[in-house]
Coordinates of C-alpha atoms in Angstrom, one line a residue:
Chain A
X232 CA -23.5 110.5 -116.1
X233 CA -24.2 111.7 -119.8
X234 CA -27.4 111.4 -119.2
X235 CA -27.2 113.7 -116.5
X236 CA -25.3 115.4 -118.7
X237 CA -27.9 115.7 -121.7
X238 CA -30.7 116.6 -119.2
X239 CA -28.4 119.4 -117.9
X240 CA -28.3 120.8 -121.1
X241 CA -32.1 120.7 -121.4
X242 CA -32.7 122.6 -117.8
X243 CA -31.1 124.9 -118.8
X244 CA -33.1 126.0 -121.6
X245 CA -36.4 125.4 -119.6
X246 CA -35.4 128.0 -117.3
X247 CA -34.9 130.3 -119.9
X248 CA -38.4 128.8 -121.4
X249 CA -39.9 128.9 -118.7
X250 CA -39.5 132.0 -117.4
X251 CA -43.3 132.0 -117.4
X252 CA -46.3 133.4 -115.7
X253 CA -48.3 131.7 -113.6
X254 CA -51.0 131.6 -115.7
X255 CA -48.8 130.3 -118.5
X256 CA -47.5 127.2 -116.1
X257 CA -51.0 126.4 -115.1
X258 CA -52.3 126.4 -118.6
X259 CA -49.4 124.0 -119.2
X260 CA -50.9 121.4 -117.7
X261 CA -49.5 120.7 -114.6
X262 CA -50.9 118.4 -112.8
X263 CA -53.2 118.5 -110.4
X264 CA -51.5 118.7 -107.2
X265 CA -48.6 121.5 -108.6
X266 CA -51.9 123.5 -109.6
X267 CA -53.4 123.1 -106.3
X268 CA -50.0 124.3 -104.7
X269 CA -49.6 127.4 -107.4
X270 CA -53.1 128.6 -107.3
X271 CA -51.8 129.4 -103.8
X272 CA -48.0 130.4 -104.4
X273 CA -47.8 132.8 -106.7
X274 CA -44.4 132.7 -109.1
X275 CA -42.1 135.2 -107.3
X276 CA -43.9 135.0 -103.9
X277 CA -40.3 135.0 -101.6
X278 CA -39.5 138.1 -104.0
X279 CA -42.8 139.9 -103.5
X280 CA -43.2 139.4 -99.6
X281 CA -39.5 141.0 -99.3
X282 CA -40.4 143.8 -100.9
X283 CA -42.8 144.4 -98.3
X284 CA -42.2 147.1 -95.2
X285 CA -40.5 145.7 -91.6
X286 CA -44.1 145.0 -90.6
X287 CA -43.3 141.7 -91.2
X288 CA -45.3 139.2 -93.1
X289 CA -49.2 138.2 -92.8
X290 CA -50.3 134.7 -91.3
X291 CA -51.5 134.0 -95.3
X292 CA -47.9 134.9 -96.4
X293 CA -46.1 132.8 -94.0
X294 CA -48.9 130.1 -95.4
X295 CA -48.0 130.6 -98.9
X296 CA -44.1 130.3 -98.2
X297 CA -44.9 127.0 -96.0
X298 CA -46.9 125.4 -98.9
X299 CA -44.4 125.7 -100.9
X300 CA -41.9 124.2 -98.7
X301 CA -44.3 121.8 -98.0
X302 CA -44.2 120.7 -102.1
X303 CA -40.6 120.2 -102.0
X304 CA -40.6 118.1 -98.7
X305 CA -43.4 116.3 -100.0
X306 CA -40.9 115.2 -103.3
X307 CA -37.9 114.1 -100.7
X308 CA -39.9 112.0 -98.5
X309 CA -41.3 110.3 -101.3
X310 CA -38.3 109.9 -102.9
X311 CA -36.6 108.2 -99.9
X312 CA -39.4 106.5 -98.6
X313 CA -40.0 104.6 -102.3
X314 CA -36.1 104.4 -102.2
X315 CA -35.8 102.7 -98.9
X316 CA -38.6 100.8 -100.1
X317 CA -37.0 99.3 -103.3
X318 CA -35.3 95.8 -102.7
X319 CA -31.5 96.0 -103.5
X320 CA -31.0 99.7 -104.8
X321 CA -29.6 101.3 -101.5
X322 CA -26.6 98.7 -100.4
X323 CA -26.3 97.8 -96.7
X324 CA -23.9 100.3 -96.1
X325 CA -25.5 103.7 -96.7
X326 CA -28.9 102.1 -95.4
X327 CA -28.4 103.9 -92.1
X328 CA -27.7 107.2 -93.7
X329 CA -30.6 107.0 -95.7
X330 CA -33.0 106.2 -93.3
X331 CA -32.0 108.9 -91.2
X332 CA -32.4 112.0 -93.9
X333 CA -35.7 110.1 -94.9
X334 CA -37.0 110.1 -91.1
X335 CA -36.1 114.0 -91.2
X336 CA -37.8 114.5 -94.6
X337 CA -40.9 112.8 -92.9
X338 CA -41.1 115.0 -90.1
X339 CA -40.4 118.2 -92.1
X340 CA -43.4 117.3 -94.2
X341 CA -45.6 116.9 -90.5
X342 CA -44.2 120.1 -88.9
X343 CA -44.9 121.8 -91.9
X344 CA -48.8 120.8 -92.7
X345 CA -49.5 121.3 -88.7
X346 CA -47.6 124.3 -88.8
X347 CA -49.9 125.6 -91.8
X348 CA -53.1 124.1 -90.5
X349 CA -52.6 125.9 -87.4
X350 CA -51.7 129.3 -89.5
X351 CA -55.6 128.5 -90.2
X352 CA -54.0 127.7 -94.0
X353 CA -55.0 124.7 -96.1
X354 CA -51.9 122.4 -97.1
X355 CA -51.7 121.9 -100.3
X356 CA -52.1 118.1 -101.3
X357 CA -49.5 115.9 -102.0
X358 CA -48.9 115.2 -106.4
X359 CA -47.7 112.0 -107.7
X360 CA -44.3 112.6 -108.6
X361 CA -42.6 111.4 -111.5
X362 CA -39.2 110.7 -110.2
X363 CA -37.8 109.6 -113.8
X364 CA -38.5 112.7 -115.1
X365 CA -40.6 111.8 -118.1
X366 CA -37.9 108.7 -118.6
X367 CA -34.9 111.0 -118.2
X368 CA -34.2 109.1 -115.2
X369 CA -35.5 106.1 -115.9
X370 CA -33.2 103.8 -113.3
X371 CA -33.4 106.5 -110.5
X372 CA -35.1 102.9 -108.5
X373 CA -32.8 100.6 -110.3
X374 CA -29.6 101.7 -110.4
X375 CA -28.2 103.4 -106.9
X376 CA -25.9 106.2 -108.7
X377 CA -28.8 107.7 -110.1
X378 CA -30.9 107.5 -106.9
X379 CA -27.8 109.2 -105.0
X380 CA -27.2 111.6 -107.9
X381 CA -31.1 112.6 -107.9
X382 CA -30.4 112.9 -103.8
X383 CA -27.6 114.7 -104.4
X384 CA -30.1 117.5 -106.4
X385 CA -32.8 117.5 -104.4
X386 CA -30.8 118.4 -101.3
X387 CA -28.6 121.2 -102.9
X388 CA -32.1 122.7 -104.1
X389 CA -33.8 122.3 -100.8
X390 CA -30.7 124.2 -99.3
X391 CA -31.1 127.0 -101.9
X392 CA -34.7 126.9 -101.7
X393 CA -34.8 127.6 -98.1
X394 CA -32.3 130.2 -98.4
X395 CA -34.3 132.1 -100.6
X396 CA -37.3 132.1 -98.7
X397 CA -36.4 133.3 -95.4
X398 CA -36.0 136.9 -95.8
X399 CA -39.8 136.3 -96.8
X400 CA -40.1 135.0 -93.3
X401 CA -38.5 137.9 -91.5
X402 CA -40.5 139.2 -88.8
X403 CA -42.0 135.8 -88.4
X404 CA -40.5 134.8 -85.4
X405 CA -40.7 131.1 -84.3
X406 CA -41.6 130.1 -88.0
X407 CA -38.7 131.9 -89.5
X408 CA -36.2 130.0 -87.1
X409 CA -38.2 126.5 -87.5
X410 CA -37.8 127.2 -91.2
X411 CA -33.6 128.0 -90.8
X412 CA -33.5 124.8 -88.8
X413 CA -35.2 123.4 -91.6
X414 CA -32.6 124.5 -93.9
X415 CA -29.4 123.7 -92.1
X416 CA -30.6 119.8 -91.6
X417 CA -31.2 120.0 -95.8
X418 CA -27.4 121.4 -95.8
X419 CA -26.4 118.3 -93.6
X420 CA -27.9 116.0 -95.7
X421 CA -26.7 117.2 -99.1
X422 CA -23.2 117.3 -97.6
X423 CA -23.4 113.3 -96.9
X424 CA -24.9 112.6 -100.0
X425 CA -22.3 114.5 -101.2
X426 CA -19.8 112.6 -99.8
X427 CA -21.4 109.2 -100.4
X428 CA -21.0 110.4 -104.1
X429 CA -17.3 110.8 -104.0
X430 CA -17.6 114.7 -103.7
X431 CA -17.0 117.1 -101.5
X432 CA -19.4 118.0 -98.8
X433 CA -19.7 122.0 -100.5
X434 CA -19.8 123.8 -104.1
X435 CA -16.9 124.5 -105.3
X436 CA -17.6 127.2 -108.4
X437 CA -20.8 126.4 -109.7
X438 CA -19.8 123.1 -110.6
X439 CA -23.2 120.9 -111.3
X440 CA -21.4 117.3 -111.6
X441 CA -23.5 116.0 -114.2
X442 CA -26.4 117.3 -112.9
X443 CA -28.6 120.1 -114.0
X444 CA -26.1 123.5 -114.3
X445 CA -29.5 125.2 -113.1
X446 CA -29.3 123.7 -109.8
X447 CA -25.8 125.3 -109.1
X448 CA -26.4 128.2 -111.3
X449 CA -24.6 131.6 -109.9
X450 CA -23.2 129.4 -107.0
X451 CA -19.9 130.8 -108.4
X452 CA -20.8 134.0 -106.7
X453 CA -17.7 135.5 -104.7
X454 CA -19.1 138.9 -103.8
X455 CA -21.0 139.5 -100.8
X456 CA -23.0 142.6 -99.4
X457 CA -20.9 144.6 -102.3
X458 CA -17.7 143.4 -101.1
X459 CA -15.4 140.9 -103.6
X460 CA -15.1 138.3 -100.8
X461 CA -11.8 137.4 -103.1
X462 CA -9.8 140.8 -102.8
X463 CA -10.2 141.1 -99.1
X464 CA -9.0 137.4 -98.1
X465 CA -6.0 135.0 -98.3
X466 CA -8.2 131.7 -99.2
X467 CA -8.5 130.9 -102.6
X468 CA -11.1 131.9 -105.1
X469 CA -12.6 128.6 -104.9
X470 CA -12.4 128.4 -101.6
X471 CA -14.3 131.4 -101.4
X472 CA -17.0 130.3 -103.8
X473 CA -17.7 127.1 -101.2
X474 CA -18.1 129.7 -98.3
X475 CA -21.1 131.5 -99.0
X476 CA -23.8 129.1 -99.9
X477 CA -26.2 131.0 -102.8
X478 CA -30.1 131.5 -102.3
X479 CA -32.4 130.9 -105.4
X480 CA -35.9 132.4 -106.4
X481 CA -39.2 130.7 -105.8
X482 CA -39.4 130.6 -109.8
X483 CA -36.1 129.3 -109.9
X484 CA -36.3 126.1 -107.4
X485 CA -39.8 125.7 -109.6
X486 CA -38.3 125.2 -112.8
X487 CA -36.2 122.8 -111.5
X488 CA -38.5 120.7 -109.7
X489 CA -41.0 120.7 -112.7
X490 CA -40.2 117.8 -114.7
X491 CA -40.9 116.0 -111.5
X492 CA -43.8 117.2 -111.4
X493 CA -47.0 115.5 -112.9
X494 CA -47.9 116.9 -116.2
Chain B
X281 CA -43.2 141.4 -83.0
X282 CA -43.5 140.8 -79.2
X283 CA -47.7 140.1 -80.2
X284 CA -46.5 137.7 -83.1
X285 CA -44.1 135.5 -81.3
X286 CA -46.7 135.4 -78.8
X287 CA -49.6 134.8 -80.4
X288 CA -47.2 131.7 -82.1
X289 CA -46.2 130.4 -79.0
X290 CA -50.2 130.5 -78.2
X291 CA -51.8 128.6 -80.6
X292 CA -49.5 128.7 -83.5
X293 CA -46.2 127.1 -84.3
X294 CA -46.6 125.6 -80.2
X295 CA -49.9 123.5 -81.2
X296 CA -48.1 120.7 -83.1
X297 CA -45.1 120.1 -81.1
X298 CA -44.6 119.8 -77.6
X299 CA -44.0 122.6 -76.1
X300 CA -40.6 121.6 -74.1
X301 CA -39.1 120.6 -77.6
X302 CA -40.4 124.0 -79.2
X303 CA -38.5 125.9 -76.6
X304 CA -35.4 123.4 -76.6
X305 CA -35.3 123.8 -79.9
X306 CA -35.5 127.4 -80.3
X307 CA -34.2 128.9 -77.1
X308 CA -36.9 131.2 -76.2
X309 CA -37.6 133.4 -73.1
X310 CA -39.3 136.1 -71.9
X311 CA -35.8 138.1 -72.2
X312 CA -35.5 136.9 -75.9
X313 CA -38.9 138.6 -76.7
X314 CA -38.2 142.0 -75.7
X315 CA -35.2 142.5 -77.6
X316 CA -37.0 143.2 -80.7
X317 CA -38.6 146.3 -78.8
X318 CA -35.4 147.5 -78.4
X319 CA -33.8 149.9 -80.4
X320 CA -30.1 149.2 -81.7
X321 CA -28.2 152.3 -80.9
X322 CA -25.3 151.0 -78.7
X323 CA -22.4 150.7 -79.6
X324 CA -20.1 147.4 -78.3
X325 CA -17.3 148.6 -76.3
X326 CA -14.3 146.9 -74.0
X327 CA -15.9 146.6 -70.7
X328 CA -13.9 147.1 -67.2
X329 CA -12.7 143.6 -66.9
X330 CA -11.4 143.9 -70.8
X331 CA -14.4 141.6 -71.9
X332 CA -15.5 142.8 -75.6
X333 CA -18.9 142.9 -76.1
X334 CA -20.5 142.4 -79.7
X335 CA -22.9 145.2 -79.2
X336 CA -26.4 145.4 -80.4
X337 CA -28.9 144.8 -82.9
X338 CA -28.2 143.5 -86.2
X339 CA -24.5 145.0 -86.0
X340 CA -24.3 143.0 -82.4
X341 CA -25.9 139.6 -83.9
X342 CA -23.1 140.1 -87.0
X343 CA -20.1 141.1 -84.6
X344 CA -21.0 138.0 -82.5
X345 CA -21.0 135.7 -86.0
X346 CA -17.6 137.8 -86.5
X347 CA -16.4 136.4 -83.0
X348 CA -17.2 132.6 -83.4
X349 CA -15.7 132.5 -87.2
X350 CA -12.4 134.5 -85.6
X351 CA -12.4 131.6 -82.9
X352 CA -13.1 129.2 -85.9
X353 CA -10.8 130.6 -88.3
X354 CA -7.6 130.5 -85.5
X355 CA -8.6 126.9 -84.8
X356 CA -8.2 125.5 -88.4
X357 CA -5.0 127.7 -89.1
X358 CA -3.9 126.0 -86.0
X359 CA -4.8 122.3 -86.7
X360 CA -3.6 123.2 -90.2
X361 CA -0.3 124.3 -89.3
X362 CA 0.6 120.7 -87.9
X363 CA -1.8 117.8 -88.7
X364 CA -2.6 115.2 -85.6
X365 CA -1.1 111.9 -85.7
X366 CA -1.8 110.0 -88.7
X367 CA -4.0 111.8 -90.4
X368 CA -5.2 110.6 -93.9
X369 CA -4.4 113.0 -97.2
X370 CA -8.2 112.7 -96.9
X371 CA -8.8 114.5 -93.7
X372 CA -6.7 116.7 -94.5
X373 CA -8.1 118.0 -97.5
X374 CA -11.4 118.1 -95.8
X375 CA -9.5 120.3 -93.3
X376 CA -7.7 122.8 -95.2
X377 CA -10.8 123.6 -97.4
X378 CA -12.8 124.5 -94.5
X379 CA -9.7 126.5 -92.8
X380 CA -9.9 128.3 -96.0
X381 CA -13.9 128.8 -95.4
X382 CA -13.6 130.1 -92.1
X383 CA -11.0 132.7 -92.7
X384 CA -12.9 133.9 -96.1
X385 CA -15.9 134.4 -93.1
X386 CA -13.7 135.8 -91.0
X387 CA -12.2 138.4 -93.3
X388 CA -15.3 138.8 -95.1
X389 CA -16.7 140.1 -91.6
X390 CA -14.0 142.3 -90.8
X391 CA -14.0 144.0 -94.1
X392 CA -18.6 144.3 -94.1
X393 CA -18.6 145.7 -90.3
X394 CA -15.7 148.1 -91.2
X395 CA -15.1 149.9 -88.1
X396 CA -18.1 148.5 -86.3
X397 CA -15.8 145.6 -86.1
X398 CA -15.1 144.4 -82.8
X399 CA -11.1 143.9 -82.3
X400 CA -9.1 141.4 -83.6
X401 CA -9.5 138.1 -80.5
X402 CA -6.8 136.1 -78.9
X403 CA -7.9 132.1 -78.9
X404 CA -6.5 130.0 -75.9
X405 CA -6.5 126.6 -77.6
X406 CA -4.7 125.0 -74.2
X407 CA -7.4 122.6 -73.6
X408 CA -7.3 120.9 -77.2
X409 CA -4.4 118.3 -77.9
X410 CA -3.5 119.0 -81.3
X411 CA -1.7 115.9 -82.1
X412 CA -4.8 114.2 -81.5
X413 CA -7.5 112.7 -84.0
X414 CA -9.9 112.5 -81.1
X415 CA -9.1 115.8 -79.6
X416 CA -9.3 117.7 -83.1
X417 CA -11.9 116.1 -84.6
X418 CA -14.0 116.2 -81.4
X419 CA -13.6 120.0 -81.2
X420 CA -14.0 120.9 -84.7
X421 CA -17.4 118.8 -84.2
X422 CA -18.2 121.5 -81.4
X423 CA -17.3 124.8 -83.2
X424 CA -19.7 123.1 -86.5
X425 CA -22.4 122.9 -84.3
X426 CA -22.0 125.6 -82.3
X427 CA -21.8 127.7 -85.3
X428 CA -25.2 126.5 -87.3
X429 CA -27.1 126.4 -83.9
X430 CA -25.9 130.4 -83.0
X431 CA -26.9 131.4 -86.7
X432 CA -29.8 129.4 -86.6
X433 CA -31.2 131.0 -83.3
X434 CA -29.9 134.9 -84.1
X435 CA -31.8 134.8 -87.8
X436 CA -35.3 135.5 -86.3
X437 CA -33.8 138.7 -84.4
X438 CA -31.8 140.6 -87.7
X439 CA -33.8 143.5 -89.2
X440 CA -32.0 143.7 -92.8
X441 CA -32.7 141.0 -95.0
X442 CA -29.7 141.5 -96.7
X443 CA -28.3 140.1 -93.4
X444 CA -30.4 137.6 -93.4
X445 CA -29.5 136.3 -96.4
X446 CA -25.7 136.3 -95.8
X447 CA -26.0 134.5 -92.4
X448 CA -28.1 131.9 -94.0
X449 CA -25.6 131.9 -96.9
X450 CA -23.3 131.4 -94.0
X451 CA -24.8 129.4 -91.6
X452 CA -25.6 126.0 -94.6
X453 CA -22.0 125.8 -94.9
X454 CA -21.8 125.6 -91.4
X455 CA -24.0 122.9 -91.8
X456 CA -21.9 121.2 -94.8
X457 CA -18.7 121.5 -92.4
X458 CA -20.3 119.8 -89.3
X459 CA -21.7 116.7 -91.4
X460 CA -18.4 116.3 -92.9
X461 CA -16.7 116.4 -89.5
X462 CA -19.2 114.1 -88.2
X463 CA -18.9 111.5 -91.0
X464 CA -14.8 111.6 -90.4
X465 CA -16.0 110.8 -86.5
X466 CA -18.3 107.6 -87.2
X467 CA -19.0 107.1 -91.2
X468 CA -21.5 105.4 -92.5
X469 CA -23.6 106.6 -89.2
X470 CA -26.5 108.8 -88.4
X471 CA -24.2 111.3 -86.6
X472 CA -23.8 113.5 -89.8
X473 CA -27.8 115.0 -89.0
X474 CA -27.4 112.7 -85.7
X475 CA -30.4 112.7 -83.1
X476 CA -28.2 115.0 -81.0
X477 CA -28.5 117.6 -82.6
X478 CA -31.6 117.1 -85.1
X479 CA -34.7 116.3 -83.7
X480 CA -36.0 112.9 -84.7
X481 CA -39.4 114.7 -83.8
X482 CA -39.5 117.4 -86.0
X483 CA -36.3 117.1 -87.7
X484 CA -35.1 120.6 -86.8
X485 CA -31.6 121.3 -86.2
X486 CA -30.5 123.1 -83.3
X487 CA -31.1 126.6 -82.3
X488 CA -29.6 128.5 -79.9
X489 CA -29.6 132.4 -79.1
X490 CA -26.1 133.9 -77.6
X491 CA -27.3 133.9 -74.4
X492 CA -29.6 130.9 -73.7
X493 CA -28.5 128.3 -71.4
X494 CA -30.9 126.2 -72.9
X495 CA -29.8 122.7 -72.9
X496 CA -26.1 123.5 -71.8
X497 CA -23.8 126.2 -71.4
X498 CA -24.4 129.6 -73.4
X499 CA -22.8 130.1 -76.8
X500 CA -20.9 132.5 -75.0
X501 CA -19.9 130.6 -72.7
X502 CA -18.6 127.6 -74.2
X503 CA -16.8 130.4 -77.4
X504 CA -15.1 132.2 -74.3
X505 CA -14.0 128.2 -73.4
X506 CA -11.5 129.2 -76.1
X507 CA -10.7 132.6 -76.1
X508 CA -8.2 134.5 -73.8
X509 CA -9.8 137.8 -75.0
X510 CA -13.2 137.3 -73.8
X511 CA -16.4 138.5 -75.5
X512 CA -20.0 138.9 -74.1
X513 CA -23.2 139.5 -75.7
X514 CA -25.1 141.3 -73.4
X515 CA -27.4 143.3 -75.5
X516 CA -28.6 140.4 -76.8
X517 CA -30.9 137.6 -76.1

């Protein structure tokens, strides 16, 4: 895990780095596919759209939300699917496990192109991901606690990533409740994961165990709608901090997913 | 909002998927589309035969999420208070955490609707054998799924997105809780995102609406199962 550890360390800093424009991140060098998928997601795009009046948003907003979606489903299928793939990383016992948030993964990526193509958007293509992170993980295929632990952050993003789109996706009807059905199946899966790790099922404090603090950044959060959750309840703080699951910005789930990225 | 769910169901979110799963899986009607015409002005109240109803709009949608984590709150306190036969240091530290969830929901409610809060419910437990794995496990299984598939299916009809927010913050806990009590029923298993309640299809969980009979017996129906002070929800879909 110090590897995790060290790579924590250095999230951090790149989302304080890159706390960039989107002109900046495309003149970075991203690859191909990211640009394809930025050119039509702008940084801050959940933010933007729910700033926007009750009239709900437009057919090329709901498009813009769904490609970008459609990115981060496009990195877990791949993920499990090479994962599944590899012969002698996942052990017999979790094979049925994994093969089931894979086949979900799968189908979130199908729902989510037809879904856009019949928005009349384009889906953005898919990018060659680089799942060792420039070498940080270099055994993700090789050794199955890195594969889990990658698992483990993909999920817990995905969950926060979802969160913070959907009150982009209010006044959106069917696709706003396809995209929370979405994110409670994401929620399942980290929980197993989760679990298949030795940890519990939700986030206690914003505790990142060993992986990047960024993922569980502000996940510590015990007040909601104004109220200190904490002062008006008998559970325990920490308790409290596992109930309420914490959104995060488009920019946000970006930085974190970067390094997988192709650059 | 009536034109957009329409012109979805048309040629939009309907064209890729079949169109029996699209309404299985998100509980639509006729009914369900006129609610967003309405306006949100009444107020919940104690009807004649002492049923409480959640009211309307977005303070109805959060009254009934108030209901279901009052009815989830009593039932962890309960299997909390005495564990069921042989249960594992494990279990129940997988129990008592999310006891402690649901009541931090439940008084977190209480304390955001202030006195838009409906009253304080009586459970009836009678038909759950607390001594029993089986029995507790099978119905915490129930009140997990019942719970993510009532959030799931009210988000698309709250105005505020501040609400929105907090019943998704909500609602992946949920989600957290019902794979946990799913891997305690068969580990190692599909169950935790089982076929039952994700479809293999699209991989969307289940959605339900209060009202919908969609698939089984209303929300409603199966939360008054387990409540001697019974609510109803009929100023919603």
């Amino acid at each position: 895990m110090k590897i995790l550890e060290t790579i924590g360390a250095s999230f951090e800093k790149d989302v304080i780095e890159k706390n960039f424009s989107r002109r900046e991140a495309l003149t970075k060098g991203l690859g191909l596919g990211l640009k394809a998928a930025l050119i039509s997601i702008p940084f801050g795009v959940f933010e933007a759209l729910n700033n926007k009046a009750m009239a709900g948003p437009t057919n090329g907003d709901i498009v813009s939300v769904l490609n970008f979606a459609l990115t981060l489903e496009y990195l877990e299928s791949t993920f499990y699917s090479t994962g599944l793939s590899t012969n002698g990383l996942i052990p017999s016992s979790d094979q049925t496990v994994m093969a089931q948030i894979s086949k979900h993964e799968t189908a979130h990526v199908a729902l989510l192109k037809q879904t856009i193509t019949s928005l009349s958007g384009t889906p953005v293509t898919m990018p060659t991901f680089d799942f060792t992170a420039g070498g940080t993980y270099s055994t993700v295929f090789s050794n199955y606690q890195t594969f889990l632990a990658l698992a483990n952050a993909f999920e817990d993003t995905g969950v926060r990533a979802y969160k913070g789109a959907a009150p982009s996706l209010l006044g959106a009807g069917a696709v706003l409740t396809a995209a929370l059905d979405i994110h409670s199946v994401e929620a399942r899966h980290a929980a197993e994961v989760r679990k298949l790790r030795g940890l519990k099922g939700w986030i206690s404090n914003a505790d990142a165990n060993g992986l990047p603090t960024a993922i569980y950044a502000s996940e510590d959060n015990t007040t909601q709608l104004n109220i200190d959750v904490t002062t008006t309840t008998s559970a325990p703080a920490v308790n409290v901090t596992e109930a309420f699951d914490e959104p995060l910005s488009s920019s946000a789930v970006l930085s974190i997913v970067a390094p997988f990225l192709p650059s | 909002m009536k034109e957009t769910i329409f012109s979805f169901l048309r040629g939009g979110m309907l064209a890729p998927m079949q169109r029996k799963t699209f309404l299985k899986y998100t509980a639509m009607s006729g009914a369900v589309v006129t609610l967003g015409l309405q306006s949100c002005h009444k107020d919940h109240h104690t009807g004649s035969a002492g049923t409480t109803d959640v009211g309307s709009g977005d303070m109805g949608i959060l009254n009934f999420a108030y209901a279901l984590e009052q009815l989830e709150a009593a039932f962890y306190v309960k299997v909390n208070s005495s564990f069921y036969t042989n249960a594992t240091d494990a279990e129940k530290a997988v129990l008592k955490d999310i006891m402690n969830h649901e009541v931090a929901h439940r008084d977190f409610f209480k304390k955001a609707l202030g006195s838009s809060a409906i009253k304080d419910l009586t459970p009836d437990f009678s038909s759950i054998d607390f001594t029993s794995r089986t029995s507790v496990l099978g119905a915490a299984k129930v009140f997990e799924d019942t719970g993510v598939s009532a959030y799931n299916g009210a988000g698309q009809y709250l105005t505020n997105a501040d609400y929105l927010t907090i019943a998704g913050k909500i609602v992946s806990v949920e989600a957290r809780h019902a794979a946990a009590i799913r891997d305690l029923l068969n580990p190692g298993s599909a169950d935790f995102a089982g076929d039952d309640v994700v479809a293999a299809s699209t991989g969307l969980d289940f959605s339900r609406t209060p009202n919908s009979t969609t698939g089984g017996p209303s929300i409603v129906t199966t939360a008054n199962l387990y409540l001697s002070t019974k609510i109803s929800a009929n100023q919603l879909p």
